[in-house]
Amino acid sequence: MIHEKPEGQQDKASADWKIALNQGFKDWQTLARFLELNPNSYRVPVIENFPMRIPYSFALRMKKGDINDPLLKQVLADKFELDRADNYVSDPLSEREFNPVKGALRKYHNRILLMLHPACAVHCRYCFRREYDYQAQTQSKESWSHVFNYIREHAELDEVIFSGGDPLLHNDERLSWFVAQTESIPHIKRLRIHTRIPIVLPKRVTKEFLAVFNKTHLQKIMVVHANHGNEIAADVIGAFKQLKEAGFSILNQATLLKGVNDNAEVLKALSERLFEAGVLPYYLHVLDKVKGVQHFDVDEEKAKAIHHELKAITSGYLVPKLVREIAHQKSKTWLK
Ligand SMILES: *Cc1c(COP(=O)(O)O)cnc(C)c1O
Ligand code: SF4
C-alpha cells in the first residue's frame, strides 16, 4: 500500500527516476566526450535490438580517459557481438520449456520466477536474456491472474521471485498490485526481487517505493547484480541502507567476465565493498556459452582457479558460490 502523500511530492520522486531513466547515454559520441575519450579511437558496432543504454549515475563511476574501465567494458558493445547474427542461440537454457503459464518460469521445486517487466535500465553487453521474447511476456493484470492462480494451486511453492528484464521498471502502483497478489497466497513465505536497478539507477529507491514493501508480512530478499567494486558508489550505498531499513535482506550475484572481474583481488574488493554496504555475496555465475559474448568468456578451469584463490585470501562469508546454469538440473550447478 502506498502512504498518503501530497500528490505533488509523490509525483516528483517518481518523475525524478523516470527522467533519470530516459536521460542516460545512448550513443558513443556523447559518452566518449563525457569520458574524455577520443570517439574515433573505438568503433562501436550498431546492435539494433539491444542499443547502448547506460544511466548517467553508472557512467559517473567510470574512470575518465580509460577505454578499459571495468564498468565501461560491461556496457560498451564490441564487434564480437555481431557474431551472434549467424550463429544465433535464442534460448540457450531452453527456458521456454519451463514456462508453465505465460509470464512465469518454473525450473525448481519451491520457487517460481515471474518475468514482470521486459526492459532493463541498462543494457549489459554480456546478457543472454536480451534474446528472450520479452515483449510477448508483457501482459495485463488479467493475464497475470492466471500466473497467480497457478501459484495458488501449487502448495509446494513457498517463494515468488520478481524478475525480468527488471521488475523495478514498473511504477509503484503496479508493484503494489503484484505484492498484494503474492501475499494473498497462504503458502508463499518469501518474496524475492532480482534487479540491477539499485546499482545502476539508485534513484528508483524512493520513499513511495519503500512504502510498497514496508507492510507486507512476507520475508523480503533482494538480489542485486554488481560485477565490480567500483559500481558500489555512495548513492548505491544509500539505496541499500534504505532497503535494509525497510526489511530487505540484500544479496549480490555477479557474472565472471573477462577484463572486468576475472581476478581474485578484484572479486575480493567487490565482496568487501558489498559487505561494508550490508550486502552478502551470493552467486558468481560462469557465463553461458553463447555466441556474441565470447570476448567475456572465462573458461571453467580458470574460473575455478580464480575462485580457489579468492577463498584463500578472504573470509568464507565473502566468497560467493561459483555456479553455472545447466538446463534440466534441479538447481543451479555449483562448481568446485
Ligand atoms: C536462478 C533461478 C532461480 C533462483 O535459483 P536460486 O538458486 O534459488 O537462486 C529460480 N528460478 C529460475 C527459473 C532461475 O533461473
Ligand atoms: S540488467 Fe540483467 S537482464 Fe538486464 S541487461 Fe543487464 S544482465 Fe541482462
mmCIF file of C-alpha atoms and ligand atoms in Angstrom:
data_model
loop_
_atom_site.group_PDB
_atom_site.id
_atom_site.type_symbol
_atom_site.label_atom_id
_atom_site.label_comp_id
_atom_site.label_asym_id
_atom_site.label_seq_id
_atom_site.Cartn_x
_atom_site.Cartn_y
_atom_site.Cartn_z
ATOM 1 C CA MET A 1 0.000 0.000 0.000
ATOM 2 C CA ILE A 2 1.245 3.479 -0.795
ATOM 3 C CA HIS A 3 1.331 6.040 2.010
ATOM 4 C CA GLU A 4 -0.920 9.014 1.680
ATOM 5 C CA LYS A 5 1.349 11.721 0.386
ATOM 6 C CA PRO A 6 0.579 15.142 -1.033
ATOM 7 C CA GLU A 7 0.156 14.478 -4.749
ATOM 8 C CA GLY A 8 2.891 16.814 -5.894
ATOM 9 C CA GLN A 9 5.583 15.268 -3.728
ATOM 10 C CA GLN A 10 4.830 11.753 -4.817
ATOM 11 C CA ASP A 11 4.869 12.803 -8.429
ATOM 12 C CA LYS A 12 8.214 14.471 -8.029
ATOM 13 C CA ALA A 13 10.156 11.480 -6.674
ATOM 14 C CA SER A 14 8.613 9.279 -9.282
ATOM 15 C CA ALA A 15 9.241 11.831 -12.025
ATOM 16 C CA ASP A 16 12.894 12.031 -10.938
ATOM 17 C CA TRP A 17 13.711 8.399 -11.535
ATOM 18 C CA LYS A 18 11.750 8.266 -14.755
ATOM 19 C CA ILE A 19 13.623 11.296 -16.050
ATOM 20 C CA ALA A 20 16.935 9.757 -14.972
ATOM 21 C CA LEU A 21 15.979 6.539 -16.746
ATOM 22 C CA ASN A 22 15.477 8.372 -20.016
ATOM 23 C CA GLN A 23 18.478 10.644 -19.704
ATOM 24 C CA GLY A 24 21.278 8.117 -19.834
ATOM 25 C CA PHE A 25 23.837 7.656 -22.594
ATOM 26 C CA LYS A 26 22.541 6.224 -25.835
ATOM 27 C CA ASP A 27 25.383 6.915 -28.253
ATOM 28 C CA TRP A 28 29.131 6.566 -28.274
ATOM 29 C CA GLN A 29 29.941 10.125 -29.398
ATOM 30 C CA THR A 30 28.276 11.636 -26.346
ATOM 31 C CA LEU A 31 29.646 9.021 -23.981
ATOM 32 C CA ALA A 32 33.190 9.354 -25.356
ATOM 33 C CA ARG A 33 33.100 13.119 -24.853
ATOM 34 C CA PHE A 34 31.853 12.651 -21.299
ATOM 35 C CA LEU A 35 34.597 10.119 -20.559
ATOM 36 C CA GLU A 36 37.290 12.256 -22.220
ATOM 37 C CA LEU A 37 37.994 9.574 -24.797
ATOM 38 C CA ASN A 38 38.602 10.094 -28.483
ATOM 39 C CA PRO A 39 35.392 8.930 -30.210
ATOM 40 C CA ASN A 40 37.435 7.859 -33.239
ATOM 41 C CA SER A 41 39.650 5.575 -31.180
ATOM 42 C CA TYR A 42 36.992 2.876 -30.957
ATOM 43 C CA ARG A 43 34.407 1.593 -33.382
ATOM 44 C CA VAL A 44 31.137 0.688 -31.754
ATOM 45 C CA PRO A 45 29.015 -1.747 -33.751
ATOM 46 C CA VAL A 46 25.345 -0.943 -34.172
ATOM 47 C CA ILE A 47 23.229 -3.570 -32.413
ATOM 48 C CA GLU A 48 19.685 -2.755 -33.378
ATOM 49 C CA ASN A 49 17.717 -4.852 -30.947
ATOM 50 C CA PHE A 50 19.880 -4.004 -27.998
ATOM 51 C CA PRO A 51 21.329 -0.499 -28.381
ATOM 52 C CA MET A 52 23.528 1.339 -25.903
ATOM 53 C CA ARG A 53 21.702 2.154 -22.692
ATOM 54 C CA ILE A 54 23.714 3.496 -19.745
ATOM 55 C CA PRO A 55 22.240 5.522 -16.866
ATOM 56 C CA TYR A 56 24.158 8.687 -16.107
ATOM 57 C CA SER A 57 24.852 7.733 -12.483
ATOM 58 C CA PHE A 58 26.506 4.499 -13.667
ATOM 59 C CA ALA A 59 28.691 6.362 -16.189
ATOM 60 C CA LEU A 60 29.742 8.776 -13.434
ATOM 61 C CA ARG A 61 31.555 5.909 -11.707
ATOM 62 C CA MET A 62 33.745 5.181 -14.743
ATOM 63 C CA LYS A 63 37.313 6.405 -14.830
ATOM 64 C CA LYS A 64 37.849 9.241 -17.286
ATOM 65 C CA GLY A 65 40.173 8.548 -20.195
ATOM 66 C CA ASP A 66 40.241 4.770 -19.705
ATOM 67 C CA ILE A 67 38.788 2.681 -22.531
ATOM 68 C CA ASN A 68 39.440 -0.441 -20.421
ATOM 69 C CA ASP A 69 37.445 0.765 -17.442
ATOM 70 C CA PRO A 70 35.681 -2.290 -15.962
ATOM 71 C CA LEU A 71 32.292 -0.552 -15.820
ATOM 72 C CA LEU A 72 32.569 0.790 -19.348
ATOM 73 C CA LYS A 73 33.500 -2.695 -20.607
ATOM 74 C CA GLN A 74 30.222 -4.105 -19.330
ATOM 75 C CA VAL A 75 28.102 -1.687 -21.333
ATOM 76 C CA LEU A 76 30.108 -0.859 -24.471
ATOM 77 C CA ALA A 77 29.345 -3.088 -27.445
ATOM 78 C CA ASP A 78 32.180 -4.992 -29.089
ATOM 79 C CA LYS A 79 32.337 -6.153 -32.705
ATOM 80 C CA PHE A 80 32.147 -9.770 -31.450
ATOM 81 C CA GLU A 81 28.507 -9.167 -30.621
ATOM 82 C CA LEU A 82 27.720 -9.196 -34.316
ATOM 83 C CA ASP A 83 28.766 -12.846 -34.441
ATOM 84 C CA ARG A 84 25.521 -13.779 -32.850
ATOM 85 C CA ALA A 85 23.809 -12.907 -36.112
ATOM 86 C CA ASP A 86 24.976 -16.067 -37.908
ATOM 87 C CA ASN A 87 25.137 -18.486 -35.030
ATOM 88 C CA TYR A 88 22.229 -17.364 -33.044
ATOM 89 C CA VAL A 89 21.033 -19.212 -29.958
ATOM 90 C CA SER A 90 17.859 -17.543 -28.875
ATOM 91 C CA ASP A 91 17.210 -19.613 -25.809
ATOM 92 C CA PRO A 92 20.448 -21.159 -24.500
ATOM 93 C CA LEU A 93 18.841 -22.541 -21.345
ATOM 94 C CA SER A 94 15.736 -23.944 -23.029
ATOM 95 C CA GLU A 95 13.708 -21.595 -20.875
ATOM 96 C CA ARG A 96 10.608 -21.923 -22.989
ATOM 97 C CA GLU A 97 10.214 -25.480 -21.782
ATOM 98 C CA PHE A 98 9.840 -24.205 -18.233
ATOM 99 C CA ASN A 99 7.052 -21.794 -18.958
ATOM 100 C CA PRO A 100 4.030 -23.406 -17.262
ATOM 101 C CA VAL A 101 1.959 -20.281 -17.644
ATOM 102 C CA LYS A 102 2.685 -17.146 -19.647
ATOM 103 C CA GLY A 103 4.958 -14.774 -17.704
ATOM 104 C CA ALA A 104 6.407 -17.367 -15.325
ATOM 105 C CA LEU A 105 9.448 -19.657 -15.304
ATOM 106 C CA ARG A 106 9.359 -22.667 -13.069
ATOM 107 C CA LYS A 107 12.524 -24.735 -13.032
ATOM 108 C CA TYR A 108 12.876 -25.527 -9.369
ATOM 109 C CA HIS A 109 10.731 -27.200 -6.766
ATOM 110 C CA ASN A 110 9.824 -24.457 -4.292
ATOM 111 C CA ARG A 111 10.286 -21.222 -6.216
ATOM 112 C CA ILE A 112 8.816 -19.619 -9.290
ATOM 113 C CA LEU A 113 10.200 -16.704 -11.260
ATOM 114 C CA LEU A 114 7.914 -14.072 -12.753
ATOM 115 C CA MET A 115 9.143 -12.062 -15.712
ATOM 116 C CA LEU A 116 7.373 -8.940 -14.583
ATOM 117 C CA HIS A 117 8.908 -6.375 -16.905
ATOM 118 C CA PRO A 118 10.523 -6.867 -20.304
ATOM 119 C CA ALA A 119 13.011 -3.960 -20.260
ATOM 120 C CA CYS A 120 16.118 -3.035 -18.264
ATOM 121 C CA ALA A 121 17.550 0.303 -17.133
ATOM 122 C CA VAL A 122 20.944 -0.677 -18.529
ATOM 123 C CA HIS A 123 21.979 -2.878 -21.432
ATOM 124 C CA CYS A 124 24.740 -5.208 -20.246
ATOM 125 C CA ARG A 125 26.630 -6.466 -23.251
ATOM 126 C CA TYR A 126 27.128 -9.978 -21.848
ATOM 127 C CA CYS A 127 23.426 -10.532 -21.194
ATOM 128 C CA PHE A 128 21.883 -13.588 -22.806
ATOM 129 C CA ARG A 129 18.360 -12.693 -21.739
ATOM 130 C CA ARG A 130 18.246 -9.976 -24.378
ATOM 131 C CA GLU A 131 17.268 -12.728 -26.817
ATOM 132 C CA TYR A 132 14.207 -13.648 -24.873
ATOM 133 C CA ASP A 133 10.968 -12.516 -26.359
ATOM 134 C CA TYR A 134 10.136 -10.196 -23.525
ATOM 135 C CA GLN A 135 7.533 -8.314 -25.467
ATOM 136 C CA ALA A 136 5.491 -11.473 -25.608
ATOM 137 C CA GLN A 137 5.664 -11.550 -21.840
ATOM 138 C CA THR A 138 4.293 -8.055 -21.248
ATOM 139 C CA GLN A 139 0.828 -8.608 -20.043
ATOM 140 C CA SER A 140 -2.303 -7.233 -18.479
ATOM 141 C CA LYS A 141 -3.462 -7.712 -14.896
ATOM 142 C CA GLU A 142 -5.990 -10.201 -16.148
ATOM 143 C CA SER A 143 -3.282 -12.262 -17.768
ATOM 144 C CA TRP A 144 -1.177 -12.105 -14.567
ATOM 145 C CA SER A 145 -4.132 -13.502 -12.664
ATOM 146 C CA HIS A 146 -3.510 -16.814 -14.439
ATOM 147 C CA VAL A 147 0.018 -16.819 -13.023
ATOM 148 C CA PHE A 148 -1.211 -16.135 -9.501
ATOM 149 C CA ASN A 149 -3.845 -18.833 -9.879
ATOM 150 C CA TYR A 150 -1.125 -21.281 -10.887
ATOM 151 C CA ILE A 151 0.857 -20.359 -7.757
ATOM 152 C CA ARG A 152 -2.234 -20.718 -5.610
ATOM 153 C CA GLU A 153 -2.762 -24.223 -6.942
ATOM 154 C CA HIS A 154 0.824 -25.321 -6.213
ATOM 155 C CA ALA A 155 1.242 -25.562 -2.457
ATOM 156 C CA GLU A 156 4.869 -26.720 -2.742
ATOM 157 C CA LEU A 157 5.796 -23.200 -3.850
ATOM 158 C CA ASP A 158 6.944 -21.082 -0.900
ATOM 159 C CA GLU A 159 8.816 -18.323 -2.726
ATOM 160 C CA VAL A 160 7.939 -15.953 -5.557
ATOM 161 C CA ILE A 161 10.705 -14.211 -7.494
ATOM 162 C CA PHE A 162 10.028 -10.906 -9.226
ATOM 163 C CA SER A 163 12.385 -10.738 -12.166
ATOM 164 C CA GLY A 164 12.515 -9.525 -15.756
ATOM 165 C CA GLY A 165 14.190 -7.777 -17.533
ATOM 166 C CA ASP A 166 13.993 -5.582 -14.473
ATOM 167 C CA PRO A 167 10.839 -5.662 -12.327
ATOM 168 C CA LEU A 168 11.608 -2.285 -10.750
ATOM 169 C CA LEU A 169 10.804 -0.546 -14.013
ATOM 170 C CA HIS A 170 7.165 -0.956 -13.069
ATOM 171 C CA ASN A 171 5.635 2.006 -11.296
ATOM 172 C CA ASP A 172 4.844 1.771 -7.588
ATOM 173 C CA GLU A 173 1.143 1.309 -8.137
ATOM 174 C CA ARG A 174 1.688 -1.753 -10.302
ATOM 175 C CA LEU A 175 4.340 -3.169 -7.968
ATOM 176 C CA SER A 176 1.943 -2.754 -5.106
ATOM 177 C CA TRP A 177 -0.607 -4.820 -7.015
ATOM 178 C CA PHE A 178 1.946 -7.598 -7.614
ATOM 179 C CA VAL A 179 2.871 -7.634 -3.913
ATOM 180 C CA ALA A 180 -0.792 -7.793 -2.879
ATOM 181 C CA GLN A 181 -1.404 -10.716 -5.235
ATOM 182 C CA THR A 182 1.635 -12.556 -3.934
ATOM 183 C CA GLU A 183 0.917 -12.093 -0.253
ATOM 184 C CA SER A 184 -2.675 -13.203 -0.632
ATOM 185 C CA ILE A 185 -1.451 -16.769 -1.293
ATOM 186 C CA PRO A 186 -1.178 -18.535 2.076
ATOM 187 C CA HIS A 187 1.714 -20.904 1.263
ATOM 188 C CA ILE A 188 4.013 -18.136 -0.014
ATOM 189 C CA LYS A 189 6.504 -17.130 2.700
ATOM 190 C CA ARG A 190 9.139 -15.207 0.822
ATOM 191 C CA LEU A 191 9.230 -12.545 -1.847
ATOM 192 C CA ARG A 192 12.475 -12.237 -3.727
ATOM 193 C CA ILE A 193 13.330 -9.491 -6.214
ATOM 194 C CA HIS A 194 16.056 -9.866 -8.828
ATOM 195 C CA THR A 195 17.096 -6.443 -10.053
ATOM 196 C CA ARG A 196 20.056 -4.418 -11.199
ATOM 197 C CA ILE A 197 18.308 -1.095 -10.606
ATOM 198 C CA PRO A 198 19.639 -0.269 -7.096
ATOM 199 C CA ILE A 199 23.112 -0.482 -8.694
ATOM 200 C CA VAL A 200 22.526 1.356 -11.959
ATOM 201 C CA LEU A 201 19.643 3.677 -11.045
ATOM 202 C CA PRO A 202 19.605 4.028 -7.232
ATOM 203 C CA LYS A 203 17.204 6.988 -7.521
ATOM 204 C CA ARG A 204 14.474 4.419 -8.139
ATOM 205 C CA VAL A 205 14.515 3.572 -4.417
ATOM 206 C CA THR A 206 12.125 6.330 -3.329
ATOM 207 C CA LYS A 207 10.036 6.593 -0.150
ATOM 208 C CA GLU A 208 6.961 5.623 -2.147
ATOM 209 C CA PHE A 209 8.763 2.583 -3.487
ATOM 210 C CA LEU A 210 9.791 1.503 0.016
ATOM 211 C CA ALA A 211 6.237 2.009 1.255
ATOM 212 C CA VAL A 212 5.058 -0.607 -1.247
ATOM 213 C CA PHE A 213 7.142 -3.227 0.561
ATOM 214 C CA ASN A 214 7.114 -1.911 4.116
ATOM 215 C CA LYS A 215 3.923 -3.534 5.249
ATOM 216 C CA THR A 216 3.955 -6.979 3.717
ATOM 217 C CA HIS A 217 4.165 -9.960 6.082
ATOM 218 C CA LEU A 218 6.361 -11.777 3.549
ATOM 219 C CA GLN A 219 10.090 -12.083 4.135
ATOM 220 C CA LYS A 220 11.844 -9.922 1.578
ATOM 221 C CA ILE A 221 15.040 -10.689 -0.253
ATOM 222 C CA MET A 222 16.597 -8.502 -2.900
ATOM 223 C CA VAL A 223 19.230 -9.997 -5.178
ATOM 224 C CA VAL A 224 21.139 -7.185 -6.858
ATOM 225 C CA HIS A 225 23.687 -7.537 -9.611
ATOM 226 C CA ALA A 226 27.076 -5.833 -9.400
ATOM 227 C CA ASN A 227 30.231 -7.183 -11.019
ATOM 228 C CA HIS A 228 32.909 -4.777 -9.814
ATOM 229 C CA GLY A 229 33.575 -2.868 -6.592
ATOM 230 C CA ASN A 230 33.556 0.462 -8.436
ATOM 231 C CA GLU A 231 29.833 0.012 -9.006
ATOM 232 C CA ILE A 232 29.168 0.429 -5.294
ATOM 233 C CA ALA A 233 29.098 4.251 -5.193
ATOM 234 C CA ALA A 234 27.719 6.489 -2.426
ATOM 235 C CA ASP A 235 24.219 6.728 -3.952
ATOM 236 C CA VAL A 236 24.078 2.929 -4.231
ATOM 237 C CA ILE A 237 25.120 2.534 -0.590
ATOM 238 C CA GLY A 238 22.355 4.982 0.358
ATOM 239 C CA ALA A 239 19.775 2.921 -1.536
ATOM 240 C CA PHE A 240 20.961 -0.286 0.177
ATOM 241 C CA LYS A 241 20.643 1.365 3.569
ATOM 242 C CA GLN A 242 17.031 2.323 2.915
ATOM 243 C CA LEU A 243 16.195 -1.111 1.561
ATOM 244 C CA LYS A 244 17.633 -2.721 4.668
ATOM 245 C CA GLU A 245 15.661 -0.367 6.893
ATOM 246 C CA ALA A 246 12.545 -1.467 5.019
ATOM 247 C CA GLY A 247 13.346 -5.071 5.925
ATOM 248 C CA PHE A 248 15.093 -6.438 2.844
ATOM 249 C CA SER A 249 17.947 -8.924 3.107
ATOM 250 C CA ILE A 250 20.230 -7.996 0.224
ATOM 251 C CA LEU A 251 22.378 -10.455 -1.728
ATOM 252 C CA ASN A 252 24.542 -9.899 -4.772
ATOM 253 C CA GLN A 253 25.038 -12.024 -7.823
ATOM 254 C CA ALA A 254 27.912 -11.298 -10.169
ATOM 255 C CA THR A 255 28.899 -12.705 -13.532
ATOM 256 C CA LEU A 256 32.514 -13.656 -14.092
ATOM 257 C CA LEU A 257 33.643 -11.514 -17.018
ATOM 258 C CA LYS A 258 36.980 -11.412 -18.748
ATOM 259 C CA GLY A 259 38.565 -7.976 -18.494
ATOM 260 C CA VAL A 260 36.076 -6.899 -15.805
ATOM 261 C CA ASN A 261 36.446 -9.123 -12.750
ATOM 262 C CA ASP A 262 38.404 -12.263 -13.746
ATOM 263 C CA ASN A 263 40.799 -11.769 -10.893
ATOM 264 C CA ALA A 264 40.664 -12.824 -7.232
ATOM 265 C CA GLU A 265 41.767 -9.430 -5.899
ATOM 266 C CA VAL A 266 39.038 -7.645 -7.876
ATOM 267 C CA LEU A 267 36.426 -10.087 -6.589
ATOM 268 C CA LYS A 268 37.672 -9.694 -3.035
ATOM 269 C CA ALA A 269 37.359 -5.913 -3.335
ATOM 270 C CA LEU A 270 33.811 -6.327 -4.698
ATOM 271 C CA SER A 271 32.825 -8.575 -1.774
ATOM 272 C CA GLU A 272 34.295 -6.142 0.730
ATOM 273 C CA ARG A 273 32.553 -3.138 -0.808
ATOM 274 C CA LEU A 274 29.276 -5.021 -0.775
ATOM 275 C CA PHE A 275 29.678 -6.209 2.789
ATOM 276 C CA GLU A 276 30.526 -2.702 4.012
ATOM 277 C CA ALA A 277 27.199 -1.687 2.478
ATOM 278 C CA GLY A 278 25.331 -4.533 4.187
ATOM 279 C CA VAL A 279 25.122 -6.876 1.190
ATOM 280 C CA LEU A 280 26.254 -10.515 1.125
ATOM 281 C CA PRO A 281 27.843 -12.100 -1.956
ATOM 282 C CA TYR A 282 25.559 -14.880 -3.207
ATOM 283 C CA TYR A 283 26.490 -16.223 -6.641
ATOM 284 C CA LEU A 284 29.334 -15.833 -9.085
ATOM 285 C CA HIS A 285 27.966 -17.029 -12.414
ATOM 286 C CA VAL A 286 30.084 -18.537 -15.131
ATOM 287 C CA LEU A 287 28.896 -17.118 -18.429
ATOM 288 C CA ASP A 288 26.823 -19.390 -20.639
ATOM 289 C CA LYS A 289 28.436 -20.413 -23.883
ATOM 290 C CA VAL A 290 26.574 -18.152 -26.223
ATOM 291 C CA LYS A 291 27.872 -16.681 -29.458
ATOM 292 C CA GLY A 292 28.397 -12.962 -29.318
ATOM 293 C CA VAL A 293 29.761 -12.824 -25.782
ATOM 294 C CA GLN A 294 32.905 -14.917 -26.260
ATOM 295 C CA HIS A 295 35.075 -11.874 -25.581
ATOM 296 C CA PHE A 296 33.795 -12.026 -21.971
ATOM 297 C CA ASP A 297 34.227 -15.761 -21.579
ATOM 298 C CA VAL A 298 36.396 -17.188 -18.791
ATOM 299 C CA ASP A 299 36.783 -20.942 -19.200
ATOM 300 C CA GLU A 300 35.615 -23.172 -16.403
ATOM 301 C CA GLU A 301 39.073 -24.282 -15.237
ATOM 302 C CA LYS A 302 40.236 -20.701 -14.977
ATOM 303 C CA ALA A 303 37.011 -19.764 -13.179
ATOM 304 C CA LYS A 304 37.630 -22.485 -10.597
ATOM 305 C CA ALA A 305 41.240 -21.371 -10.125
ATOM 306 C CA ILE A 306 40.154 -17.766 -9.530
ATOM 307 C CA HIS A 307 37.507 -18.942 -7.086
ATOM 308 C CA HIS A 308 40.071 -21.052 -5.186
ATOM 309 C CA GLU A 309 42.368 -18.084 -4.942
ATOM 310 C CA LEU A 310 39.517 -15.904 -3.681
ATOM 311 C CA LYS A 311 38.804 -18.458 -0.934
ATOM 312 C CA ALA A 312 42.444 -18.361 0.057
ATOM 313 C CA ILE A 313 42.569 -14.594 0.546
ATOM 314 C CA THR A 314 39.267 -13.685 2.183
ATOM 315 C CA SER A 315 36.700 -14.707 4.787
ATOM 316 C CA GLY A 316 34.319 -17.547 3.973
ATOM 317 C CA TYR A 317 31.193 -15.374 4.005
ATOM 318 C CA LEU A 318 32.775 -13.067 1.419
ATOM 319 C CA VAL A 319 33.111 -15.901 -1.106
ATOM 320 C CA PRO A 320 30.121 -16.238 -3.460
ATOM 321 C CA LYS A 321 29.177 -19.707 -4.737
ATOM 322 C CA LEU A 322 30.605 -20.348 -8.178
ATOM 323 C CA VAL A 323 27.718 -21.579 -10.308
ATOM 324 C CA ARG A 324 26.726 -22.466 -13.797
ATOM 325 C CA GLU A 325 23.221 -22.889 -15.017
ATOM 326 C CA ILE A 326 22.638 -26.198 -16.756
ATOM 327 C CA ALA A 327 19.219 -26.894 -18.222
ATOM 328 C CA HIS A 328 17.186 -29.716 -16.665
ATOM 329 C CA GLN A 329 19.008 -29.676 -13.315
ATOM 330 C CA LYS A 330 17.106 -29.363 -10.059
ATOM 331 C CA SER A 331 19.119 -26.310 -9.042
ATOM 332 C CA LYS A 332 21.992 -24.184 -10.265
ATOM 333 C CA THR A 333 25.147 -26.292 -10.529
ATOM 334 C CA TRP A 334 27.896 -25.467 -8.023
ATOM 335 C CA LEU A 335 31.387 -25.652 -9.471
ATOM 336 C CA LYS A 336 34.194 -26.752 -7.182
HETATM 337 C C1 LIG B 1 18.131 -18.952 -10.975
HETATM 338 C C2 LIG B 1 16.707 -19.211 -10.947
HETATM 339 C C3 LIG B 1 16.003 -19.251 -9.727
HETATM 340 C C4 LIG B 1 16.656 -18.986 -8.402
HETATM 341 O O1 LIG B 1 17.521 -20.018 -8.033
HETATM 342 P P1 LIG B 1 18.290 -19.907 -6.637
HETATM 343 O O2 LIG B 1 19.362 -20.938 -6.749
HETATM 344 O O3 LIG B 1 17.308 -20.148 -5.563
HETATM 345 O O4 LIG B 1 18.857 -18.519 -6.562
HETATM 346 C C5 LIG B 1 14.656 -19.560 -9.757
HETATM 347 N N1 LIG B 1 14.014 -19.797 -10.911
HETATM 348 C C6 LIG B 1 14.651 -19.768 -12.093
HETATM 349 C C7 LIG B 1 13.885 -20.057 -13.327
HETATM 350 C C8 LIG B 1 16.014 -19.454 -12.156
HETATM 351 O O5 LIG B 1 16.633 -19.404 -13.354
HETATM 352 S S1 SF4 B 2 20.211 -5.850 -16.018
HETATM 353 FE FE1 SF4 B 2 20.334 -8.114 -16.077
HETATM 354 S S2 SF4 B 2 18.723 -8.755 -17.509
HETATM 355 FE FE2 SF4 B 2 19.090 -6.547 -17.837
HETATM 356 S S3 SF4 B 2 20.629 -6.405 -19.485
HETATM 357 FE FE3 SF4 B 2 21.751 -6.395 -17.548
HETATM 358 S S4 SF4 B 2 22.271 -8.550 -17.143
HETATM 359 FE FE4 SF4 B 2 20.622 -8.521 -18.689
#
